[in-house]
Amino acid sequence: MVKKYSKRIPSSRMLRFMKNPLLISIMTFAFFLKPMNMDAFAKVQNTAVAENSKNSLSGSGDFKPNPIMTLTLQPTPVSFVIDGEIEEGWLTAERFENFVENWPNEGNKPKVVTDGYVTHDDKNFYVAFVCYDPEMKKLRASLSDRDRVYQDDFVGINVDPFGAQVNGFEFFVNPLGIQADLTVDVSGNEDDSFDAVWESAAKIYDDRWTVEMKIPFQSLRFPGTPEQDWLIHFWRIYPREQRYLYSWMPRSRDVSNQYSEAGHLKMTLNDTPSKTFELLPYIVGSTERSLEDKDPAGINGKWGKSQFDNNVGFNLKYGLSSNVTLDMAYNPDFSQIEADEGQISVNNTFALFFNEKRPFFLEGRDIFDVDRDINLFYTRTINNPLLAGKLSGKAGKFSFGYIASYDEDTPYIMPFEEKSVTLSTKQNSTTNILRSKYELAKGTYIGFIGTDRRFSDGSNTVGTLDAKIRLNSKYTLSALAGLSHTDEPNDSVLSEDDISDVTFKTQGKSYNSDFNGENFDGWFTRVTLDRTARYWGFFAWYNDLSPGFRTENGFIRSNNIREVGAFNRYTFYVNESHPLLVRIEPRVQFNRKYNYDGQLKDWWINPQLFIQFKKQTYVWMSLAALNNENYRGRQFNHIHRVNFETGSQALKIINGGFWTETGNYINRGGEENDPRNPLAKAKGFGFQTWLTFKPTSRLSDEFNYRQFNLWTHYGGDLILSQKIYRNAVSYQFTKQLFLRLIGELVKIDEYDSDDQKMAHSKYFSINPLLSYKINPFTVFFLGANMGGENKPYENYDGLTTTNRSVFVKFQYFMRI
């Protein structure tokens, strides 16, 4: 039953407060001090809070979580100063309180008291939190760049303005006022690439910390009607001996859709705000110098002259309404301030996936997301656009998005049965992406996505229907089905660029991997069933990708697949009085894969065990008990491996973990008749460790190390090895200003069958950056990039710098 509040009703804690004669006397005395000053208000509030907190945690009476509630907001006449202080004006706002523990225990009374206020005016949405804590010395708070608060204490909201129960926005703030914002779907999958312009501030006291948030309606999307009914969760993260999660509305682990248990915010916007006009111009200047081949014999290198470059462009956003936005970009700056983190690439025949970091593609990206495993729109296939435009929005139950771009230096990602091929080109292309969804019921929709990429010679078009059906509170069914048509270019030069001779059959005809003007069709199907529940959960899938299916605007690693698989887990929750354990979760995962000829290609079963300890510590173990694969026409059985991973965030100053794997692997780059580098089973060892060190609230050092080795047998000859060292040190001077230094070193040793010897290579990069951010879009960057490799030319020995650059970027956000 929904309990609606049109007038303020005193809570049980407030009633206890009203019965306290000492506090009534204090409040009465303060009331007659006219005008009431903020110091007096703060003292009264502090005294009331202390008594309130004491009563709330004393255990008197039975704790009962809130039912699903509705807060009816009235517009505030107060002009709030966002400084973290909860002042008198907040008392006219609607109050939320009586939080409940959702993790690690469900439905318990929290260890600390949290409450707050929410209101709005004609332009902004306001939220305030008061977070009490009897042990403030254990507070976790870092002064950092935005979106880096998740190991701290923090509070915030999760809001679905449309009430469609599909996705929403999250806004969080830590005790030092650092912001984080994300988009999130009904299952809790979050994407921190979303950035919005809003204000926040926090203040720390002896017994509590407070937060104020001011979110402009122009930074949100919501229905274009006066009457608003939003779904909302208020959250508090309290990391101590465990990472406690508290919320205003209780969450059941037997309900997969988080918005079906959200509270309601109702308000009337007489003058519905709209996203009117936003302009984001930028200017970039850089100088670069490289070590070049200046020798006619091609064996000696010499530093070339410095190359100066500058770029000017802009992004333009026009809000046609509060829920429809038009974006245009001319010569957008799609450069990355931070280089991609290195990945293990040896003994891997498939393309590597890199996350998107460019702002134009991040805003509104959730509209274009269809499936995480079959990625139909991978924005990094639009590499260097000269012109781009985007239209996105929602009208009633119908949501839509459209992207068009003219791209230079367009790359290719071509999937095959046992490998994928990536190519960089100098070709230009046009891309058109159309996405639409229609809401059938809460959490249920049908949709369509179409992608089309065209070169002067060659094209690829894909059309896909998708649906997500919420069967009940535990089960969700998803399905996708699509067709593709590919016209390959006729380009002998491209065919020479490391494209190995791969043939495939589709629709009764044979084709090869060369760019020789062939055209063919393909199709795919994917069906998944998800059960999310307190104890037993599973995720099952069926994938079918024909040999001719390609999505040149997407990212798929392989095709010619018919596979079925499932992941199962059963969770045992340990009594909270146990000194060590929180939960024990046995898991099992299997997958059985065939190609279109009916040949069994891969068949594995992995039993797993996950244990969550107190002190924010976990252990995960896995065994490839059954693992058989057919690769390059040969059958490899008993590819057994074991995995172990552990991590901990028990300490404020230092946290980290490691992962390791060892056992049998296929030497995928091996040769048939080379005993030193055989196409055979080999012994391997993988290892990764990560460590974060925060000696002060301003200084952070993040270290990551990855390694993979492959031998003919344990103790035998080394076939290949890759090691990646990466370290990032940052110092935050203020909320806006920080200095960061990233260094990375990659070492690769690999046996060359042609030369009959080991080949050794090293690469390094060093990236210092000074950053000043007024908001996510108004920024000033001063940075440098330096990189190199070992012995690039005969006249240089050892690890040598091969390129140096310095850049300056200024970008200014204007909203009208």
GROMACS .gro file of N, CA, C and O in nm, residues 49-115:
model
  268
   49VAL      N    1   1.948   1.652   1.739
   49VAL     CA    2   2.006   1.540   1.666
   49VAL      C    3   2.068   1.439   1.762
   49VAL      O    4   2.051   1.319   1.749
   50ALA      N    5   2.141   1.490   1.862
   50ALA     CA    6   2.208   1.401   1.956
   50ALA      C    7   2.106   1.315   2.030
   50ALA      O    8   2.123   1.194   2.044
   51GLU      N    9   1.998   1.378   2.077
   51GLU     CA   10   1.895   1.302   2.148
   51GLU      C   11   1.824   1.207   2.053
   51GLU      O   12   1.796   1.091   2.086
   52ASN      N   13   1.799   1.254   1.932
   52ASN     CA   14   1.732   1.172   1.830
   52ASN      C   15   1.815   1.049   1.799
   52ASN      O   16   1.766   0.937   1.793
   53SER      N   17   1.945   1.071   1.779
   53SER     CA   18   2.034   0.961   1.748
   53SER      C   19   2.042   0.861   1.862
   53SER      O   20   2.039   0.741   1.842
   54LYS      N   21   2.049   0.914   1.983
   54LYS     CA   22   2.058   0.826   2.100
   54LYS      C   23   1.935   0.738   2.112
   54LYS      O   24   1.944   0.617   2.133
   55ASN      N   25   1.816   0.797   2.096
   55ASN     CA   26   1.693   0.721   2.106
   55ASN      C   27   1.681   0.619   1.994
   55ASN      O   28   1.635   0.507   2.013
   56SER      N   29   1.724   0.660   1.873
   56SER     CA   30   1.709   0.572   1.758
   56SER      C   31   1.794   0.449   1.770
   56SER      O   32   1.758   0.342   1.723
   57LEU      N   33   1.912   0.460   1.832
   57LEU     CA   34   2.003   0.348   1.839
   57LEU      C   35   1.996   0.274   1.972
   57LEU      O   36   2.070   0.182   1.997
   58SER      N   37   1.902   0.314   2.058
   58SER     CA   38   1.896   0.254   2.191
   58SER      C   39   1.829   0.119   2.189
   58SER      O   40   1.838   0.044   2.285
   59GLY      N   41   1.760   0.087   2.077
   59GLY     CA   42   1.694  -0.043   2.069
   59GLY      C   43   1.554  -0.041   2.126
   59GLY      O   44   1.490  -0.146   2.133
   60SER      N   45   1.503   0.072   2.172
   60SER     CA   46   1.369   0.077   2.228
   60SER      C   47   1.267   0.059   2.118
   60SER      O   48   1.274   0.122   2.013
   61GLY      N   49   1.172  -0.033   2.139
   61GLY     CA   50   1.068  -0.055   2.039
   61GLY      C   51   1.118  -0.142   1.926
   61GLY      O   52   1.236  -0.170   1.911
   62ASP      N   53   1.022  -0.189   1.843
   62ASP     CA   54   1.055  -0.272   1.728
   62ASP      C   55   1.080  -0.185   1.607
   62ASP      O   56   1.001  -0.096   1.575
   63PHE      N   57   1.190  -0.215   1.538
   63PHE     CA   58   1.222  -0.140   1.416
   63PHE      C   59   1.136  -0.191   1.301
   63PHE      O   60   1.125  -0.312   1.279
   64LYS      N   61   1.077  -0.098   1.228
   64LYS     CA   62   0.997  -0.133   1.111
   64LYS      C   63   1.041  -0.046   0.993
   64LYS      O   64   1.034   0.076   1.002
   65PRO      N   65   1.086  -0.109   0.884
   65PRO     CA   66   1.122  -0.030   0.766
   65PRO      C   67   1.000   0.043   0.710
   65PRO      O   68   0.885   0.007   0.737
   66ASN      N   69   1.026   0.144   0.632
   66ASN     CA   70   0.918   0.220   0.569
   66ASN      C   71   0.842   0.133   0.469
   66ASN      O   72   0.901   0.049   0.401
   67PRO      N   73   0.712   0.154   0.456
   67PRO     CA   74   0.642   0.100   0.340
   67PRO      C   75   0.678   0.187   0.218
   67PRO      O   76   0.748   0.287   0.231
   68ILE      N   77   0.633   0.147   0.102
   68ILE     CA   78   0.655   0.233  -0.016
   68ILE      C   79   0.580   0.363   0.006
   68ILE      O   80   0.458   0.365   0.027
   69MET      N   81   0.653   0.474   0.004
   69MET     CA   82   0.598   0.603   0.042
   69MET      C   83   0.599   0.700  -0.074
   69MET      O   84   0.673   0.684  -0.171
   70THR      N   85   0.517   0.803  -0.062
   70THR     CA   86   0.513   0.912  -0.158
   70THR      C   87   0.540   1.043  -0.085
   70THR      O   88   0.476   1.072   0.017
   71LEU      N   89   0.636   1.119  -0.135
   71LEU     CA   90   0.662   1.253  -0.085
   71LEU      C   91   0.607   1.352  -0.186
   71LEU      O   92   0.645   1.350  -0.304
   72THR      N   93   0.518   1.436  -0.142
   72THR     CA   94   0.459   1.538  -0.228
   72THR      C   95   0.530   1.670  -0.201
   72THR      O   96   0.520   1.725  -0.091
   73LEU      N   97   0.605   1.717  -0.299
   73LEU     CA   98   0.689   1.834  -0.280
   73LEU      C   99   0.615   1.962  -0.315
   73LEU      O  100   0.540   1.968  -0.413
   74GLN      N  101   0.638   2.063  -0.233
   74GLN     CA  102   0.590   2.197  -0.262
   74GLN      C  103   0.710   2.283  -0.302
   74GLN      O  104   0.818   2.268  -0.246
   75PRO      N  105   0.693   2.371  -0.399
   75PRO     CA  106   0.807   2.454  -0.440
   75PRO      C  107   0.855   2.541  -0.323
   75PRO      O  108   0.775   2.595  -0.247
   76THR      N  109   0.986   2.552  -0.311
   76THR     CA  110   1.043   2.629  -0.201
   76THR      C  111   1.068   2.773  -0.244
   76THR      O  112   1.113   2.798  -0.357
   77PRO      N  113   1.042   2.869  -0.155
   77PRO     CA  114   1.078   3.008  -0.184
   77PRO      C  115   1.221   3.042  -0.145
   77PRO      O  116   1.270   3.152  -0.169
   78VAL      N  117   1.290   2.942  -0.083
   78VAL     CA  118   1.423   2.966  -0.030
   78VAL      C  119   1.527   2.959  -0.142
   78VAL      O  120   1.522   2.869  -0.227
   79SER      N  121   1.618   3.053  -0.140
   79SER     CA  122   1.732   3.049  -0.231
   79SER      C  123   1.849   2.986  -0.156
   79SER      O  124   1.918   3.053  -0.079
   80PHE      N  125   1.871   2.855  -0.174
   80PHE     CA  126   1.971   2.783  -0.095
   80PHE      C  127   2.112   2.819  -0.140
   80PHE      O  128   2.141   2.827  -0.260
   81VAL      N  129   2.199   2.837  -0.043
   81VAL     CA  130   2.343   2.849  -0.067
   81VAL      C  131   2.402   2.710  -0.047
   81VAL      O  132   2.396   2.655   0.063
   82ILE      N  133   2.458   2.653  -0.151
   82ILE     CA  134   2.508   2.515  -0.144
   82ILE      C  135   2.649   2.518  -0.083
   82ILE      O  136   2.749   2.535  -0.153
   83ASP      N  137   2.653   2.504   0.050
   83ASP     CA  138   2.780   2.507   0.122
   83ASP      C  139   2.795   2.391   0.221
   83ASP      O  140   2.892   2.385   0.296
   84GLY      N  141   2.698   2.299   0.222
   84GLY     CA  142   2.704   2.183   0.310
   84GLY      C  143   2.638   2.203   0.444
   84GLY      O  144   2.621   2.106   0.519
   85GLU      N  145   2.598   2.324   0.477
   85GLU     CA  146   2.531   2.351   0.605
   85GLU      C  147   2.380   2.339   0.589
   85GLU      O  148   2.321   2.401   0.500
   86ILE      N  149   2.317   2.259   0.676
   86ILE     CA  150   2.172   2.241   0.672
   86ILE      C  151   2.109   2.354   0.752
   86ILE      O  152   2.102   2.350   0.875
   87GLU      N  153   2.063   2.453   0.680
   87GLU     CA  154   2.015   2.575   0.745
   87GLU      C  155   1.863   2.572   0.761
   87GLU      O  156   1.795   2.478   0.722
   88GLU      N  157   1.811   2.681   0.817
   88GLU     CA  158   1.671   2.686   0.857
   88GLU      C  159   1.575   2.663   0.741
   88GLU      O  160   1.468   2.602   0.758
   89GLY      N  161   1.613   2.708   0.620
   89GLY     CA  162   1.522   2.695   0.506
   89GLY      C  163   1.486   2.552   0.473
   89GLY      O  164   1.380   2.526   0.413
   90TRP      N  165   1.572   2.457   0.510
   90TRP     CA  166   1.543   2.318   0.479
   90TRP      C  167   1.424   2.264   0.558
   90TRP      O  168   1.365   2.161   0.519
   91LEU      N  169   1.388   2.327   0.669
   91LEU     CA  170   1.276   2.277   0.750
   91LEU      C  171   1.143   2.286   0.678
   91LEU      O  172   1.046   2.222   0.718
   92THR      N  173   1.135   2.365   0.571
   92THR     CA  174   1.011   2.373   0.492
   92THR      C  175   1.004   2.264   0.386
   92THR      O  176   0.902   2.250   0.318
   93ALA      N  177   1.110   2.187   0.369
   93ALA     CA  178   1.114   2.082   0.267
   93ALA      C  179   1.056   1.952   0.323
   93ALA      O  180   1.036   1.935   0.443
   94GLU      N  181   1.027   1.857   0.232
   94GLU     CA  182   0.981   1.725   0.274
   94GLU      C  183   1.099   1.647   0.331
   94GLU      O  184   1.211   1.652   0.280
   95ARG      N  185   1.070   1.572   0.436
   95ARG     CA  186   1.176   1.500   0.507
   95ARG      C  187   1.169   1.351   0.475
   95ARG      O  188   1.059   1.294   0.468
   96PHE      N  189   1.285   1.288   0.458
   96PHE     CA  190   1.291   1.142   0.446
   96PHE      C  191   1.378   1.089   0.559
   96PHE      O  192   1.479   1.150   0.596
   97GLU      N  193   1.341   0.975   0.616
   97GLU     CA  194   1.410   0.922   0.733
   97GLU      C  195   1.380   0.774   0.748
   97GLU      O  196   1.320   0.711   0.662
   98ASN      N  197   1.426   0.717   0.861
   98ASN     CA  198   1.401   0.576   0.894
   98ASN      C  199   1.462   0.484   0.789
   98ASN      O  200   1.395   0.397   0.734
   99PHE      N  201   1.592   0.501   0.765
   99PHE     CA  202   1.661   0.415   0.667
   99PHE      C  203   1.667   0.271   0.719
   99PHE      O  204   1.653   0.245   0.839
  100VAL      N  205   1.690   0.179   0.626
  100VAL     CA  206   1.696   0.037   0.657
  100VAL      C  207   1.822  -0.022   0.595
  100VAL      O  208   1.870   0.026   0.492
  101GLU      N  209   1.877  -0.125   0.658
  101GLU     CA  210   1.995  -0.191   0.604
  101GLU      C  211   1.955  -0.287   0.493
  101GLU      O  212   1.865  -0.370   0.510
  102ASN      N  213   2.022  -0.276   0.378
  102ASN     CA  214   2.000  -0.369   0.268
  102ASN      C  215   2.118  -0.463   0.246
  102ASN      O  216   2.102  -0.566   0.181
  103TRP      N  217   2.235  -0.424   0.293
  103TRP     CA  218   2.353  -0.509   0.278
  103TRP      C  219   2.451  -0.479   0.391
  103TRP      O  220   2.466  -0.364   0.427
  104PRO      N  221   2.514  -0.580   0.451
  104PRO     CA  222   2.508  -0.721   0.416
  104PRO      C  223   2.384  -0.794   0.465
  104PRO      O  224   2.355  -0.906   0.422
  105ASN      N  225   2.311  -0.732   0.560
  105ASN     CA  226   2.189  -0.793   0.611
  105ASN      C  227   2.069  -0.722   0.552
  105ASN      O  228   2.073  -0.603   0.522
  106GLU      N  229   1.963  -0.793   0.538
  106GLU     CA  230   1.843  -0.740   0.473
  106GLU      C  231   1.736  -0.710   0.577
  106GLU      O  232   1.695  -0.799   0.653
  107GLY      N  233   1.693  -0.584   0.582
  107GLY     CA  234   1.582  -0.547   0.669
  107GLY      C  235   1.620  -0.511   0.810
  107GLY      O  236   1.532  -0.486   0.893
  108ASN      N  237   1.749  -0.505   0.841
  108ASN     CA  238   1.793  -0.473   0.978
  108ASN      C  239   1.790  -0.323   1.003
  108ASN      O  240   1.792  -0.241   0.911
  109LYS      N  241   1.792  -0.291   1.132
  109LYS     CA  242   1.805  -0.152   1.173
  109LYS      C  243   1.949  -0.107   1.151
  109LYS      O  244   2.044  -0.175   1.190
  110PRO      N  245   1.972   0.006   1.087
  110PRO     CA  246   2.109   0.051   1.060
  110PRO      C  247   2.186   0.081   1.188
  110PRO      O  248   2.128   0.109   1.292
  111LYS      N  249   2.318   0.076   1.176
  111LYS     CA  250   2.404   0.110   1.288
  111LYS      C  251   2.411   0.259   1.313
  111LYS      O  252   2.453   0.303   1.420
  112VAL      N  253   2.376   0.338   1.213
  112VAL     CA  254   2.380   0.484   1.223
  112VAL      C  255   2.250   0.542   1.167
  112VAL      O  256   2.180   0.477   1.090
  113VAL      N  257   2.221   0.663   1.207
  113VAL     CA  258   2.099   0.732   1.165
  113VAL      C  259   2.127   0.818   1.042
  113VAL      O  260   2.230   0.885   1.033
  114THR      N  261   2.036   0.814   0.948
  114THR     CA  262   2.045   0.896   0.827
  114THR      C  263   1.907   0.955   0.800
  114THR      O  264   1.807   0.884   0.805
  115ASP      N  265   1.901   1.083   0.775
  115ASP     CA  266   1.778   1.143   0.727
  115ASP      C  267   1.813   1.264   0.643
  115ASP      O  268   1.930   1.297   0.624
   0.00000   0.00000   0.00000
